[in-house]
mmCIF file of C-alpha atoms and ligand atoms in Angstrom:
data_model
loop_
_atom_site.group_PDB
_atom_site.id
_atom_site.type_symbol
_atom_site.label_atom_id
_atom_site.label_comp_id
_atom_site.label_asym_id
_atom_site.label_seq_id
_atom_site.Cartn_x
_atom_site.Cartn_y
_atom_site.Cartn_z
ATOM 1 C CA MET A 1 0.000 0.000 0.000
ATOM 2 C CA SER A 2 1.365 3.411 -0.953
ATOM 3 C CA GLU A 3 1.660 6.492 1.235
ATOM 4 C CA GLN A 4 -1.576 7.595 -0.380
ATOM 5 C CA THR A 5 -4.863 5.977 0.557
ATOM 6 C CA GLU A 6 -5.356 2.836 -1.503
ATOM 7 C CA ARG A 7 -7.709 3.531 -4.405
ATOM 8 C CA ASP A 8 -9.018 0.788 -6.605
ATOM 9 C CA GLY A 9 -10.943 1.657 -9.761
ATOM 10 C CA ASP A 10 -12.708 -1.699 -9.520
ATOM 11 C CA TYR A 11 -13.270 -1.597 -5.751
ATOM 12 C CA GLU A 12 -16.290 -3.872 -5.700
ATOM 13 C CA LYS A 13 -17.438 -2.101 -8.890
ATOM 14 C CA HIS A 14 -17.442 1.258 -7.094
ATOM 15 C CA GLY A 15 -16.075 4.587 -8.260
ATOM 16 C CA GLY A 16 -12.664 5.915 -7.381
ATOM 17 C CA PHE A 17 -13.353 5.735 -3.674
ATOM 18 C CA PRO A 18 -10.829 4.870 -0.970
ATOM 19 C CA VAL A 19 -11.265 1.318 0.305
ATOM 20 C CA TYR A 20 -13.396 1.248 3.456
ATOM 21 C CA ARG A 21 -13.844 -1.886 5.482
ATOM 22 C CA HIS A 22 -15.565 -2.550 8.783
ATOM 23 C CA ASP A 23 -13.053 -2.487 11.681
ATOM 24 C CA PRO A 24 -13.882 -5.719 13.554
ATOM 25 C CA ASP A 25 -11.940 -4.466 16.611
ATOM 26 C CA ASN A 26 -13.913 -1.206 16.751
ATOM 27 C CA GLY A 27 -10.664 0.657 17.284
ATOM 28 C CA GLY A 28 -9.454 -1.575 20.114
ATOM 29 C CA PRO A 29 -10.336 -1.740 23.806
ATOM 30 C CA HIS A 30 -10.159 1.999 24.583
ATOM 31 C CA PHE A 31 -11.329 3.710 21.395
ATOM 32 C CA GLY A 32 -15.043 3.780 22.223
ATOM 33 C CA ARG A 33 -14.254 5.243 25.623
ATOM 34 C CA LEU A 34 -12.083 7.961 24.024
ATOM 35 C CA VAL A 35 -14.815 8.914 21.542
ATOM 36 C CA GLU A 36 -17.473 9.110 24.259
ATOM 37 C CA ALA A 37 -15.181 11.236 26.470
ATOM 38 C CA LEU A 38 -14.594 13.590 23.538
ATOM 39 C CA ARG A 39 -18.346 13.825 22.961
ATOM 40 C CA VAL A 40 -18.830 14.834 26.595
ATOM 41 C CA VAL A 41 -16.124 17.472 26.111
ATOM 42 C CA GLN A 42 -17.998 18.727 23.016
ATOM 43 C CA ASP A 43 -21.222 18.910 25.044
ATOM 44 C CA LEU A 44 -19.423 20.879 27.753
ATOM 45 C CA ALA A 45 -17.492 23.106 25.353
ATOM 46 C CA VAL A 46 -20.769 24.493 23.989
ATOM 47 C CA SER A 47 -22.555 24.779 27.330
ATOM 48 C CA THR A 48 -20.114 25.941 30.021
ATOM 49 C CA ALA A 49 -19.142 29.424 31.140
ATOM 50 C CA ALA A 50 -16.011 28.672 33.164
ATOM 51 C CA PRO A 51 -13.673 31.302 34.662
ATOM 52 C CA PRO A 52 -10.509 32.166 32.653
ATOM 53 C CA GLU A 53 -8.148 30.109 34.807
ATOM 54 C CA VAL A 54 -10.291 27.003 34.214
ATOM 55 C CA VAL A 55 -10.530 27.741 30.489
ATOM 56 C CA GLU A 56 -6.738 28.138 30.406
ATOM 57 C CA LYS A 57 -6.244 24.756 32.061
ATOM 58 C CA ALA A 58 -8.758 23.132 29.738
ATOM 59 C CA ALA A 59 -7.005 24.653 26.700
ATOM 60 C CA GLU A 60 -3.644 23.308 27.893
ATOM 61 C CA GLN A 61 -5.099 19.838 28.401
ATOM 62 C CA ALA A 62 -6.797 19.922 24.989
ATOM 63 C CA GLU A 63 -3.523 20.969 23.362
ATOM 64 C CA ALA A 64 -1.683 18.177 25.175
ATOM 65 C CA LEU A 65 -4.269 15.649 23.985
ATOM 66 C CA ALA A 66 -3.918 16.847 20.389
ATOM 67 C CA ALA A 67 -0.127 16.576 20.630
ATOM 68 C CA LEU A 68 -0.467 13.017 21.963
ATOM 69 C CA LEU A 69 -2.636 11.870 19.028
ATOM 70 C CA ALA A 70 -1.095 13.904 16.177
ATOM 71 C CA PRO A 71 1.803 11.493 15.384
ATOM 72 C CA TYR A 72 -0.726 8.765 14.583
ATOM 73 C CA THR A 73 -2.628 10.482 11.755
ATOM 74 C CA ALA A 74 -3.511 7.802 9.158
ATOM 75 C CA PRO A 75 -4.822 7.860 5.562
ATOM 76 C CA GLU A 76 -8.582 7.851 4.931
ATOM 77 C CA GLY A 77 -10.153 4.452 5.479
ATOM 78 C CA GLN A 78 -7.340 3.236 7.750
ATOM 79 C CA TYR A 79 -8.424 4.700 11.090
ATOM 80 C CA PRO A 80 -11.269 3.261 13.171
ATOM 81 C CA ALA A 81 -13.455 6.410 13.107
ATOM 82 C CA GLY A 82 -16.354 5.791 10.722
ATOM 83 C CA ARG A 83 -15.584 2.071 10.394
ATOM 84 C CA SER A 84 -16.414 0.864 13.901
ATOM 85 C CA LEU A 85 -19.935 -0.388 13.295
ATOM 86 C CA GLU A 86 -20.595 -1.410 16.913
ATOM 87 C CA LEU A 87 -19.848 2.070 18.279
ATOM 88 C CA PRO A 88 -22.339 4.970 18.309
ATOM 89 C CA GLY A 89 -21.878 6.978 15.113
ATOM 90 C CA ARG A 90 -19.484 4.244 13.931
ATOM 91 C CA GLY A 91 -16.909 5.851 16.206
ATOM 92 C CA SER A 92 -16.839 9.095 14.209
ATOM 93 C CA LEU A 93 -17.197 12.357 16.134
ATOM 94 C CA LEU A 94 -18.709 13.942 13.028
ATOM 95 C CA MET A 95 -21.603 11.494 13.010
ATOM 96 C CA LEU A 96 -24.531 11.554 15.388
ATOM 97 C CA PRO A 97 -23.880 9.108 18.254
ATOM 98 C CA TRP A 98 -26.620 6.770 17.081
ATOM 99 C CA THR A 99 -26.522 2.988 16.884
ATOM 100 C CA ALA A 100 -27.758 0.871 13.992
ATOM 101 C CA GLU A 101 -30.188 -1.779 15.200
ATOM 102 C CA ARG A 102 -31.139 -3.209 11.841
ATOM 103 C CA LEU A 103 -29.027 -3.051 8.714
ATOM 104 C CA GLY A 104 -30.267 -4.944 5.682
ATOM 105 C CA ALA A 105 -31.757 -4.820 2.215
ATOM 106 C CA GLU A 106 -35.206 -4.175 3.724
ATOM 107 C CA GLY A 107 -33.914 -1.032 5.386
ATOM 108 C CA VAL A 108 -31.895 0.471 8.204
ATOM 109 C CA ARG A 109 -33.114 1.424 11.659
ATOM 110 C CA ALA A 110 -31.025 3.389 14.157
ATOM 111 C CA THR A 111 -31.744 4.782 17.595
ATOM 112 C CA GLY A 112 -30.102 7.479 19.659
ATOM 113 C CA VAL A 113 -30.405 10.928 21.154
ATOM 114 C CA PHE A 114 -29.440 14.419 20.127
ATOM 115 C CA ARG A 115 -27.150 15.841 22.808
ATOM 116 C CA ARG A 116 -26.289 19.300 24.100
ATOM 117 C CA TYR A 117 -23.653 19.638 21.356
ATOM 118 C CA HIS A 118 -26.434 19.344 18.742
ATOM 119 C CA MET A 119 -28.598 22.137 20.116
ATOM 120 C CA GLY A 120 -29.844 24.867 17.835
ATOM 121 C CA GLY A 121 -32.181 27.242 19.633
ATOM 122 C CA ASN A 122 -34.588 27.034 22.531
ATOM 123 C CA GLY A 123 -33.560 23.555 23.618
ATOM 124 C CA ALA A 124 -34.228 21.878 20.259
ATOM 125 C CA ALA A 125 -31.881 20.092 17.860
ATOM 126 C CA HIS A 126 -30.157 22.331 15.306
ATOM 127 C CA GLY A 127 -31.773 22.101 11.873
ATOM 128 C CA GLY A 128 -28.415 21.251 10.319
ATOM 129 C CA VAL A 129 -27.892 18.040 12.248
ATOM 130 C CA LEU A 130 -31.003 16.368 10.853
ATOM 131 C CA PRO A 131 -29.680 16.324 7.260
ATOM 132 C CA LEU A 132 -26.430 14.903 8.681
ATOM 133 C CA LEU A 133 -28.370 12.109 10.348
ATOM 134 C CA PHE A 134 -30.402 11.399 7.199
ATOM 135 C CA ASP A 135 -27.451 11.644 4.791
ATOM 136 C CA ASP A 136 -25.380 9.170 6.766
ATOM 137 C CA LEU A 137 -28.385 6.882 7.144
ATOM 138 C CA PHE A 138 -28.969 6.974 3.386
ATOM 139 C CA GLY A 139 -25.332 5.969 2.791
ATOM 140 C CA SER A 140 -25.955 2.919 4.992
ATOM 141 C CA VAL A 141 -29.352 2.206 3.403
ATOM 142 C CA THR A 142 -27.834 2.231 -0.079
ATOM 143 C CA HIS A 143 -24.849 0.139 0.984
ATOM 144 C CA ALA A 144 -26.991 -2.391 2.888
ATOM 145 C CA TYR A 145 -29.223 -2.745 -0.166
ATOM 146 C CA GLY A 146 -26.145 -3.920 -2.051
ATOM 147 C CA ARG A 147 -25.755 -0.880 -4.301
ATOM 148 C CA PRO A 148 -22.247 0.194 -5.330
ATOM 149 C CA ILE A 149 -20.820 3.302 -3.637
ATOM 150 C CA SER A 150 -23.107 6.207 -4.374
ATOM 151 C CA ARG A 151 -23.174 9.888 -3.586
ATOM 152 C CA THR A 152 -26.107 11.978 -2.507
ATOM 153 C CA ALA A 153 -27.388 14.043 -5.461
ATOM 154 C CA TYR A 154 -30.168 15.696 -3.437
ATOM 155 C CA LEU A 155 -31.563 15.457 0.078
ATOM 156 C CA HIS A 156 -34.926 16.944 1.038
ATOM 157 C CA VAL A 157 -35.893 17.258 4.725
ATOM 158 C CA ASN A 158 -39.347 18.091 6.053
ATOM 159 C CA TYR A 159 -39.186 19.386 9.625
ATOM 160 C CA ARG A 160 -42.571 18.342 11.028
ATOM 161 C CA LYS A 161 -42.085 19.024 14.758
ATOM 162 C CA ILE A 162 -39.396 20.355 17.075
ATOM 163 C CA THR A 163 -36.771 17.644 17.605
ATOM 164 C CA PRO A 164 -35.980 17.389 21.336
ATOM 165 C CA LEU A 165 -32.572 16.844 22.951
ATOM 166 C CA ASP A 166 -31.720 13.997 25.342
ATOM 167 C CA THR A 167 -34.781 12.053 24.253
ATOM 168 C CA PRO A 168 -34.601 8.535 22.774
ATOM 169 C CA LEU A 169 -35.533 8.727 19.098
ATOM 170 C CA LYS A 170 -35.648 6.347 16.152
ATOM 171 C CA VAL A 171 -34.845 6.803 12.466
ATOM 172 C CA GLU A 172 -35.815 4.302 9.765
ATOM 173 C CA GLY A 173 -34.777 4.467 6.130
ATOM 174 C CA LYS A 174 -35.267 2.298 3.071
ATOM 175 C CA VAL A 175 -34.813 2.078 -0.659
ATOM 176 C CA ASP A 176 -38.000 3.044 -2.482
ATOM 177 C CA ARG A 177 -36.936 2.592 -6.094
ATOM 178 C CA VAL A 178 -33.925 1.832 -8.266
ATOM 179 C CA ASP A 179 -33.559 3.236 -11.769
ATOM 180 C CA GLY A 180 -30.196 2.538 -13.410
ATOM 181 C CA ARG A 181 -27.551 4.473 -11.434
ATOM 182 C CA LYS A 182 -30.247 6.150 -9.351
ATOM 183 C CA THR A 183 -31.427 4.886 -5.951
ATOM 184 C CA PHE A 184 -34.381 6.747 -4.445
ATOM 185 C CA VAL A 185 -34.464 6.503 -0.651
ATOM 186 C CA SER A 186 -36.638 7.829 2.155
ATOM 187 C CA ALA A 187 -36.593 7.915 5.947
ATOM 188 C CA ARG A 188 -38.621 8.942 8.997
ATOM 189 C CA LEU A 189 -37.467 10.276 12.365
ATOM 190 C CA THR A 190 -39.888 9.515 15.210
ATOM 191 C CA ASP A 191 -40.015 9.647 18.992
ATOM 192 C CA GLU A 192 -40.811 6.693 21.246
ATOM 193 C CA ASP A 193 -44.555 7.337 20.883
ATOM 194 C CA GLY A 194 -44.230 7.143 17.106
ATOM 195 C CA THR A 195 -44.772 10.885 16.622
ATOM 196 C CA LEU A 196 -43.225 11.981 13.331
ATOM 197 C CA LEU A 197 -40.575 14.671 13.897
ATOM 198 C CA ALA A 198 -39.045 14.817 10.417
ATOM 199 C CA ASP A 199 -38.929 12.864 7.197
ATOM 200 C CA ALA A 200 -36.578 12.951 4.270
ATOM 201 C CA GLU A 201 -36.097 11.695 0.764
ATOM 202 C CA ALA A 202 -32.958 11.605 -1.293
ATOM 203 C CA LEU A 203 -31.436 10.493 -4.560
ATOM 204 C CA MET A 204 -28.225 8.488 -4.377
ATOM 205 C CA VAL A 205 -26.297 8.164 -7.663
ATOM 206 C CA VAL A 206 -23.880 5.273 -8.247
ATOM 207 C CA LEU A 207 -20.399 6.571 -8.987
ATOM 208 C CA LEU A 208 -18.837 5.822 -12.363
ATOM 209 C CA PRO A 209 -15.406 4.137 -12.501
ATOM 210 C CA GLY A 210 -12.834 6.553 -11.121
ATOM 211 C CA GLN A 211 -15.453 9.156 -10.117
ATOM 212 C CA PRO A 212 -14.458 10.869 -6.845
HETATM 213 C C1 3IX B 301 -19.726 4.031 5.725
HETATM 214 C C2 3IX B 301 -19.623 2.610 6.207
HETATM 215 C C3 3IX B 301 -18.383 2.344 6.987
HETATM 216 C C4 3IX B 301 -18.336 0.977 7.509
HETATM 217 C C5 3IX B 301 -17.395 0.190 6.709
HETATM 218 C C6 3IX B 301 -18.086 -0.961 6.070
HETATM 219 C C7 3IX B 301 -18.213 -1.018 4.758
HETATM 220 C C8 3IX B 301 -17.821 0.140 3.928
HETATM 221 C C9 3IX B 301 -18.235 -0.025 2.491
HETATM 222 C C10 3IX B 301 -18.842 0.962 1.802
HETATM 223 C C11 3IX B 301 -19.153 2.292 2.386
HETATM 224 C C12 3IX B 301 -20.605 2.521 2.404
HETATM 225 C C13 3IX B 301 -21.161 3.694 2.342
HETATM 226 C C14 3IX B 301 -20.424 4.958 2.263
HETATM 227 C C15 3IX B 301 -20.070 5.337 0.863
HETATM 228 C C16 3IX B 301 -20.248 6.493 0.341
HETATM 229 C C17 3IX B 301 -20.983 7.557 1.020
HETATM 230 C C18 3IX B 301 -20.574 8.894 0.463
HETATM 231 C C19 3IX B 301 -21.722 9.841 0.568
HETATM 232 C C20 3IX B 301 -21.251 11.162 0.184
HETATM 233 O O1 3IX B 301 -20.111 11.483 0.265
HETATM 234 S S1 3IX B 301 -22.388 12.244 -0.346
HETATM 235 C C21 3IX B 301 -21.576 13.795 -0.325
HETATM 236 C C22 3IX B 301 -22.463 14.853 -0.888
HETATM 237 N N1 3IX B 301 -22.675 14.583 -2.306
HETATM 238 C C23 3IX B 301 -21.840 15.008 -3.226
HETATM 239 O O2 3IX B 301 -20.824 15.604 -2.949
HETATM 240 C C24 3IX B 301 -22.233 14.714 -4.655
HETATM 241 C C25 3IX B 301 -21.652 15.736 -5.631
HETATM 242 N N2 3IX B 301 -22.228 15.489 -6.934
HETATM 243 C C26 3IX B 301 -21.725 14.569 -7.761
HETATM 244 O O3 3IX B 301 -20.680 14.009 -7.526
HETATM 245 C C27 3IX B 301 -22.495 14.334 -9.013
HETATM 246 O O4 3IX B 301 -23.387 15.353 -9.272
HETATM 247 C C28 3IX B 301 -23.261 12.969 -8.983
HETATM 248 C C29 3IX B 301 -22.265 11.818 -8.835
HETATM 249 C C30 3IX B 301 -24.294 12.934 -7.843
HETATM 250 C C31 3IX B 301 -24.007 12.793 -10.303
HETATM 251 O O5 3IX B 301 -23.199 13.277 -11.359
HETATM 252 P P1 3IX B 301 -22.867 12.426 -12.659
HETATM 253 O O6 3IX B 301 -22.233 13.351 -13.643
HETATM 254 O O7 3IX B 301 -22.122 11.188 -12.301
HETATM 255 O O8 3IX B 301 -24.240 11.923 -13.189
HETATM 256 P P2 3IX B 301 -25.455 12.737 -13.848
HETATM 257 O O9 3IX B 301 -25.400 14.171 -13.540
HETATM 258 O O10 3IX B 301 -25.510 12.300 -15.275
HETATM 259 O O11 3IX B 301 -26.718 12.111 -13.051
HETATM 260 C C32 3IX B 301 -27.061 10.733 -13.155
HETATM 261 C C33 3IX B 301 -28.572 10.672 -13.061
HETATM 262 O O12 3IX B 301 -29.003 11.271 -11.852
HETATM 263 C C34 3IX B 301 -29.846 12.398 -12.093
HETATM 264 N N3 3IX B 301 -29.522 13.478 -11.139
HETATM 265 C C35 3IX B 301 -28.301 13.848 -10.740
HETATM 266 N N4 3IX B 301 -28.381 14.825 -9.847
HETATM 267 C C36 3IX B 301 -29.702 15.076 -9.666
HETATM 268 C C37 3IX B 301 -30.420 15.965 -8.831
HETATM 269 N N5 3IX B 301 -29.809 16.809 -8.014
HETATM 270 N N6 3IX B 301 -31.757 15.953 -8.910
HETATM 271 C C38 3IX B 301 -32.407 15.091 -9.735
HETATM 272 N N7 3IX B 301 -31.760 14.201 -10.530
HETATM 273 C C39 3IX B 301 -30.427 14.195 -10.496
HETATM 274 C C40 3IX B 301 -29.513 12.827 -13.513
HETATM 275 O O13 3IX B 301 -30.601 13.530 -14.100
HETATM 276 C C41 3IX B 301 -29.251 11.478 -14.165
HETATM 277 O O14 3IX B 301 -30.506 10.836 -14.385
HETATM 278 P P3 3IX B 301 -30.834 10.143 -15.773
HETATM 279 O O15 3IX B 301 -29.778 9.103 -15.973
HETATM 280 O O16 3IX B 301 -32.198 9.571 -15.640
HETATM 281 O O17 3IX B 301 -30.730 11.235 -16.805
#
């Protein structure tokens, strides 16, 4: 493997995408703990008003943590973040810390909560995190359906009700229709009572050989 991320034009008939494989170790024994601790830090970073001496100490510790990890930067597809299927958000801080409960051709279901870090205004989830949730779900839906690697061409979200924080929620997505390179998908976000909070539909387009 070269210094560059491995790219294979015929990577399971996908486009010119880096090779991604599930990390069966989920990053090893401590990775999930690290990601959760960092999520707590994110929650606190957006919701604390600490005095300057505490902020200074926190900044020093954050800088020390960054310096500890920096030597281990790896090429795309070769670090556990995003590939650790058993961890919330697949171990990626970018993703919502949700867990897939069903992952198959019939559809994908995930459960989780929006946390303090995801707040928009007045105690509700930020409108921008719902498309993130749906977009990532649609990647999984398309993959689990057995479609080659595809990119989102459009994503439409209907915000039906305020999405609460710290409340167990469920999202379910499925393939509605396939037409050549096009996969039409849809999903619903509901609370535990089944109340519809948002729904979305998207078009995923299969990448051509070598397409980024
Ligand atoms: C993640 C799992 C990790 C765990 C590890 C385990 C396994 C891993 C294995 C696999 C990983 C699984 C999933 C993750 C993989 C990938 C996810 C990546 C998701 C993204 O990263 S997403 C980022 C945001 N996304 C973009 O950044 C797209 C930018 N964009 C483009 O790259 C082009 O735009 C493209 C390619 C979309 C199309 O371009 P193009 O030139 O190839 O094709 P063209 O334009 O001809 O469209 C073909 C047909 O789609 C119709 N069409 C197109 N666009 C339309 C629209 N907007 N509305 C209505 N119809 C549309 C046309 O009308 C035509 O239809 P028709 O054939 O009927 O005429």
